[in-house]
Amino acid sequence: MNGTPLPAALEVRELLEGLVGRDFDTKTGGPMVDPAQGACVAEYVDDQMQPAAIIAAVMAADLGLASAAGSAIGLIPAKEVEASVKYKEMSAAQIENFSEILNVMASLFNVVGAPHLRLTNVTPPGQALAADAQKLLMAYV
């Protein structure tokens, strides 16, 4: 079985634009997202034909993106995004809305020849990551 390919920046941008109905700028080669500095981290598993779910992919979004996208999809005022960034925490509504976006983003990993992945966990900014998720994320960050 082949590994899970990383989605292209264009695919990520188009998916976000379609979900929130706004333009997004994407950049490659920028600074990596560090969960210790405030990030929302999603864990995706491939549990087909396995006795236990195994984390196959992680995705991290900095606090600005996570709170802005979570707010946009739920029509939460921009001042809430500013407060989230200032206080380094997301509201329950922002987390729930961004979790829905992360769930849809699983489709970016699900391509022919790759294992089928599904969202299993979202860790909001400021909360500790599971050890296996931390190890996988930091291997690329």
Coordinates of N, CA and C in Angstrom, one line a residue:
M1 N 0.8 -1.2 0.0 CA 0.0 0.0 0.0 C 0.9 1.2 0.0
N2 N 0.5 2.2 -0.8 CA 1.3 3.5 -0.9 C 1.0 4.3 0.4
G3 N 1.9 5.3 0.6 CA 1.8 6.2 1.7 C 0.7 7.3 1.4
T4 N 0.5 8.2 2.3 CA -0.4 9.3 2.1 C 0.3 10.5 1.5
P5 N -0.1 10.9 0.4 CA 0.6 12.1 -0.2 C 0.1 13.4 0.5
L6 N 1.0 14.4 0.5 CA 0.7 15.7 1.0 C -0.1 16.4 -0.1
P7 N -1.2 17.1 0.3 CA -1.9 17.9 -0.6 C -1.1 19.2 -1.1
A8 N -1.3 19.6 -2.3 CA -0.7 20.8 -2.7 C -1.3 22.1 -2.1
A9 N -0.5 23.1 -2.0 CA -1.1 24.4 -1.4 C -2.3 24.9 -2.2
L10 N -2.3 24.7 -3.5 CA -3.5 25.1 -4.3 C -4.7 24.3 -3.9
E11 N -4.6 23.0 -3.6 CA -5.7 22.2 -3.2 C -6.3 22.7 -1.9
V12 N -5.4 23.0 -0.9 CA -5.8 23.5 0.4 C -6.5 24.8 0.2
R13 N -5.9 25.7 -0.5 CA -6.5 27.0 -0.7 C -7.9 26.9 -1.3
E14 N -8.1 26.1 -2.4 CA -9.3 26.0 -3.0 C -10.4 25.4 -2.1
L15 N -10.0 24.4 -1.3 CA -11.0 23.8 -0.4 C -11.4 24.8 0.7
L16 N -10.5 25.6 1.2 CA -10.8 26.6 2.2 C -11.7 27.7 1.6
E17 N -11.4 28.1 0.4 CA -12.2 29.2 -0.3 C -13.6 28.7 -0.5
G18 N -13.7 27.4 -0.9 CA -15.0 26.8 -1.1 C -15.9 26.7 0.1
L19 N -15.2 26.4 1.2 CA -16.0 26.2 2.5 C -16.4 27.5 3.1
V20 N -15.5 28.5 3.1 CA -15.8 29.8 3.8 C -16.3 30.9 2.9
G21 N -16.2 30.7 1.6 CA -16.7 31.7 0.7 C -15.9 32.9 0.6
R22 N -14.6 32.8 0.9 CA -13.7 34.0 0.9 C -12.4 33.5 0.2
D23 N -11.6 34.5 -0.2 CA -10.3 34.3 -0.8 C -9.3 34.0 0.3
F24 N -8.4 33.1 0.0 CA -7.3 32.8 0.9 C -6.0 33.0 0.2
D25 N -5.0 33.5 0.8 CA -3.6 33.5 0.3 C -2.9 32.3 0.9
T26 N -2.1 31.6 0.0 CA -1.3 30.5 0.5 C 0.1 30.8 0.1
K27 N 1.0 30.4 1.0 CA 2.4 30.6 0.7 C 3.1 29.3 1.1
T28 N 4.1 29.0 0.3 CA 4.9 27.8 0.6 C 6.3 28.3 1.0
G29 N 7.0 27.4 1.8 CA 8.3 27.8 2.3 C 8.4 28.8 3.4
G30 N 7.2 29.1 4.0 CA 7.2 30.0 5.2 C 7.6 29.3 6.4
P31 N 7.5 30.0 7.5 CA 7.9 29.4 8.8 C 6.9 28.3 9.2
M32 N 7.4 27.2 9.8 CA 6.6 26.1 10.2 C 5.7 26.5 11.4
V33 N 4.6 25.8 11.5 CA 3.7 26.1 12.6 C 4.2 25.3 13.8
D34 N 4.4 26.0 14.9 CA 4.8 25.3 16.1 C 3.7 25.3 17.1
P35 N 3.2 24.1 17.5 CA 2.1 24.0 18.4 C 2.3 24.7 19.7
A36 N 3.6 24.8 20.2 CA 3.9 25.5 21.4 C 3.6 27.0 21.3
Q37 N 3.5 27.5 20.1 CA 3.3 28.9 19.9 C 1.8 29.2 19.7
G38 N 1.0 28.2 19.7 CA -0.5 28.3 19.5 C -0.9 27.8 18.2
A39 N -1.4 26.6 18.2 CA -1.8 26.0 16.9 C -2.9 25.0 17.2
C40 N -3.8 24.8 16.2 CA -4.8 23.8 16.3 C -4.3 22.6 15.5
V41 N -4.3 21.4 16.1 CA -3.7 20.2 15.4 C -4.7 19.2 15.2
A42 N -4.8 18.7 14.0 CA -5.8 17.6 13.7 C -5.0 16.3 13.4
E43 N -5.6 15.2 13.9 CA -5.0 13.9 13.7 C -5.9 13.1 12.8
Y44 N -5.3 12.5 11.8 CA -6.1 11.6 10.9 C -5.6 10.2 11.0
V45 N -6.5 9.2 11.0 CA -6.1 7.8 11.1 C -6.5 7.0 9.9
D46 N -5.7 6.0 9.7 CA -6.1 4.9 8.8 C -6.4 3.7 9.7
D47 N -7.6 3.3 9.8 CA -7.9 2.2 10.7 C -8.5 1.0 9.9
Q48 N -8.4 1.0 8.6 CA -8.9 -0.1 7.8 C -8.0 -1.3 8.0
M49 N -8.7 -2.4 8.4 CA -8.0 -3.7 8.5 C -6.9 -3.6 9.6
Q50 N -7.0 -2.8 10.6 CA -6.0 -2.7 11.6 C -6.7 -2.9 13.0
P51 N -6.1 -3.6 13.9 CA -6.7 -3.8 15.2 C -6.9 -2.5 16.0
A52 N -6.1 -1.5 15.8 CA -6.2 -0.2 16.4 C -5.9 0.9 15.5
A53 N -6.5 2.0 15.6 CA -6.3 3.1 14.7 C -4.9 3.6 14.9
I54 N -4.2 3.9 13.8 CA -2.9 4.4 13.8 C -2.9 5.8 13.1
I55 N -2.2 6.8 13.8 CA -2.2 8.1 13.2 C -1.3 8.1 12.0
A56 N -2.0 8.5 10.8 CA -1.3 8.4 9.5 C -0.9 9.8 9.1
A57 N -1.6 10.8 9.6 CA -1.3 12.2 9.2 C -1.7 13.2 10.3
V58 N -1.0 14.3 10.3 CA -1.4 15.4 11.2 C -1.4 16.6 10.4
M59 N -2.2 17.6 10.8 CA -2.2 18.9 10.1 C -2.3 19.9 11.2
A60 N -1.4 20.9 11.1 CA -1.4 22.0 12.1 C -1.8 23.3 11.4
A61 N -2.6 24.1 12.1 CA -3.0 25.4 11.6 C -2.6 26.4 12.7
D62 N -2.0 27.5 12.3 CA -1.7 28.5 13.4 C -3.0 29.1 13.9
L63 N -2.9 29.8 15.0 CA -4.0 30.3 15.7 C -4.8 31.3 14.8
G64 N -4.1 32.1 14.0 CA -4.8 33.1 13.2 C -5.7 32.4 12.1
L65 N -5.1 31.4 11.4 CA -5.9 30.7 10.4 C -7.1 29.9 11.1
A66 N -6.8 29.2 12.1 CA -7.8 28.4 12.8 C -9.0 29.2 13.3
S67 N -8.7 30.3 13.9 CA -9.7 31.1 14.5 C -10.5 31.9 13.4
A68 N -9.7 32.4 12.3 CA -10.4 33.1 11.2 C -11.3 32.2 10.4
A69 N -10.8 31.0 10.1 CA -11.6 30.1 9.3 C -12.8 29.6 10.1
G70 N -12.6 29.3 11.4 CA -13.7 28.8 12.2 C -14.7 29.9 12.4
S71 N -14.3 31.1 12.5 CA -15.2 32.3 12.6 C -16.0 32.5 11.3
A72 N -15.2 32.5 10.2 CA -15.9 32.7 8.9 C -17.0 31.8 8.6
I73 N -16.8 30.5 8.8 CA -17.8 29.5 8.5 C -19.0 29.6 9.4
G74 N -18.8 30.2 10.6 CA -19.9 30.3 11.6 C -20.4 31.7 11.7
L75 N -19.9 32.6 10.8 CA -20.3 34.0 10.8 C -20.1 34.7 12.1
I76 N -19.0 34.4 12.8 CA -18.6 35.0 14.0 C -17.8 36.3 13.7
P77 N -18.1 37.4 14.4 CA -17.5 38.7 14.1 C -16.0 38.6 14.1
A78 N -15.4 39.5 13.3 CA -13.9 39.5 13.2 C -13.3 39.9 14.5
K79 N -14.0 40.6 15.4 CA -13.4 41.0 16.7 C -13.1 39.8 17.5
E80 N -13.8 38.7 17.3 CA -13.6 37.4 18.0 C -12.3 36.8 17.6
V81 N -11.9 37.0 16.3 CA -10.7 36.5 15.8 C -9.5 37.2 16.4
E82 N -9.7 38.6 16.5 CA -8.6 39.4 17.1 C -8.4 39.0 18.6
A83 N -9.5 38.7 19.3 CA -9.5 38.3 20.7 C -8.8 36.9 20.8
S84 N -9.1 36.0 19.9 CA -8.5 34.7 19.9 C -7.0 34.8 19.8
V85 N -6.5 35.6 18.8 CA -5.1 35.8 18.6 C -4.4 36.5 19.8
K86 N -5.1 37.5 20.3 CA -4.5 38.3 21.4 C -4.4 37.4 22.7
Y87 N -5.4 36.6 23.0 CA -5.4 35.8 24.2 C -4.9 34.4 24.0
K88 N -4.6 34.0 22.7 CA -4.1 32.7 22.4 C -5.0 31.6 22.7
E89 N -6.3 31.8 22.5 CA -7.2 30.7 22.7 C -8.4 30.9 21.8
M90 N -9.1 29.8 21.4 CA -10.2 29.9 20.5 C -11.5 29.6 21.4
S91 N -12.6 30.2 20.9 CA -13.9 30.0 21.6 C -14.3 28.6 21.2
A92 N -15.3 28.0 22.0 CA -15.8 26.7 21.7 C -16.4 26.7 20.3
A93 N -17.1 27.7 19.9 CA -17.7 27.8 18.6 C -16.6 27.8 17.5
Q94 N -15.6 28.5 17.7 CA -14.5 28.5 16.7 C -13.9 27.1 16.5
I95 N -13.6 26.5 17.7 CA -13.0 25.1 17.6 C -14.0 24.2 16.9
E96 N -15.3 24.2 17.3 CA -16.2 23.3 16.6 C -16.3 23.6 15.1
N97 N -16.3 24.8 14.7 CA -16.4 25.2 13.3 C -15.1 24.8 12.6
F98 N -14.0 25.0 13.1 CA -12.7 24.7 12.5 C -12.6 23.2 12.4
S99 N -13.1 22.4 13.4 CA -13.1 21.0 13.4 C -13.8 20.4 12.2
E100 N -14.9 21.1 11.9 CA -15.7 20.7 10.7 C -14.9 20.9 9.4
I101 N -14.2 22.0 9.4 CA -13.3 22.2 8.2 C -12.2 21.2 8.1
L102 N -11.6 20.8 9.3 CA -10.6 19.8 9.3 C -11.1 18.5 8.9
N103 N -12.4 18.2 9.2 CA -13.0 16.9 8.8 C -13.1 16.9 7.3
V104 N -13.6 17.9 6.7 CA -13.7 18.0 5.2 C -12.3 17.9 4.6
M105 N -11.3 18.5 5.3 CA -10.0 18.5 4.7 C -9.4 17.0 4.6
A106 N -10.0 16.1 5.3 CA -9.5 14.7 5.1 C -9.6 14.3 3.7
S107 N -10.5 14.9 2.9 CA -10.7 14.5 1.5 C -9.4 14.8 0.7
L108 N -8.6 15.8 1.2 CA -7.3 16.1 0.5 C -6.3 14.9 0.6
F109 N -6.5 14.1 1.6 CA -5.6 12.9 1.7 C -6.1 11.7 1.0
N110 N -7.4 11.7 0.8 CA -8.0 10.5 0.2 C -8.0 10.5 -1.3
V111 N -6.9 9.9 -1.8 CA -6.7 9.9 -3.3 C -6.5 8.4 -3.6
V112 N -6.7 8.1 -4.9 CA -6.5 6.7 -5.4 C -5.1 6.2 -5.1
G113 N -5.1 5.0 -4.5 CA -3.8 4.3 -4.2 C -3.3 4.6 -2.8
A114 N -3.9 5.5 -2.1 CA -3.5 5.9 -0.7 C -4.5 5.3 0.3
P115 N -4.0 5.1 1.5 CA -5.0 4.6 2.5 C -6.1 5.6 2.8
H116 N -7.3 5.2 3.1 CA -8.4 6.1 3.4 C -8.2 6.6 4.8
L117 N -8.1 7.9 5.0 CA -8.0 8.6 6.3 C -9.2 9.3 6.7
R118 N -9.4 9.3 8.0 CA -10.5 10.1 8.6 C -10.0 10.8 9.8
L119 N -10.7 12.0 10.1 CA -10.3 12.8 11.2 C -10.7 12.1 12.5
T120 N -9.8 12.0 13.4 CA -10.1 11.3 14.7 C -10.0 12.3 15.9
N121 N -9.2 13.3 15.9 CA -9.0 14.2 17.0 C -8.5 15.5 16.6
V122 N -9.0 16.6 17.3 CA -8.6 17.9 17.1 C -8.1 18.5 18.5
T123 N -6.9 18.9 18.5 CA -6.3 19.5 19.8 C -6.3 21.0 19.6
P124 N -7.1 21.7 20.4 CA -7.1 23.2 20.3 C -5.8 23.8 20.8
P125 N -5.5 25.0 20.5 CA -4.3 25.7 20.9 C -4.3 25.7 22.5
G126 N -3.0 25.5 23.0 CA -2.8 25.5 24.4 C -3.0 24.2 25.1
Q127 N -3.5 23.2 24.4 CA -3.6 21.9 25.0 C -2.5 21.0 24.5
A128 N -2.1 20.1 25.4 CA -1.0 19.2 25.1 C -1.4 18.1 24.0
L129 N -0.5 17.9 23.1 CA -0.7 16.9 22.1 C -0.4 15.5 22.6
A130 N -1.1 14.5 22.0 CA -0.7 13.1 22.4 C 0.7 12.9 21.9
A131 N 1.4 12.0 22.6 CA 2.9 11.8 22.3 C 3.1 11.4 20.8
D132 N 2.3 10.5 20.3 CA 2.5 10.0 18.9 C 2.2 11.1 17.9
A133 N 1.2 12.0 18.2 CA 0.9 13.1 17.3 C 2.0 14.1 17.4
Q134 N 2.5 14.4 18.6 CA 3.6 15.3 18.7 C 4.9 14.9 17.9
K135 N 5.2 13.6 18.1 CA 6.4 13.0 17.4 C 6.2 13.2 15.9
L136 N 5.0 12.8 15.4 CA 4.8 12.9 13.9 C 4.9 14.3 13.4
L137 N 4.2 15.2 14.1 CA 4.2 16.6 13.7 C 5.6 17.2 13.8
M138 N 6.3 17.0 14.8 CA 7.7 17.6 15.0 C 8.7 17.0 14.0
A139 N 8.4 15.8 13.5 CA 9.3 15.2 12.5 C 9.3 16.1 11.2
Y140 N 8.2 16.8 11.0 CA 8.2 17.7 9.8 C 8.3 19.1 10.1
V141 N 8.0 19.5 11.3 CA 8.2 20.9 11.7 C 9.6 21.2 12.0

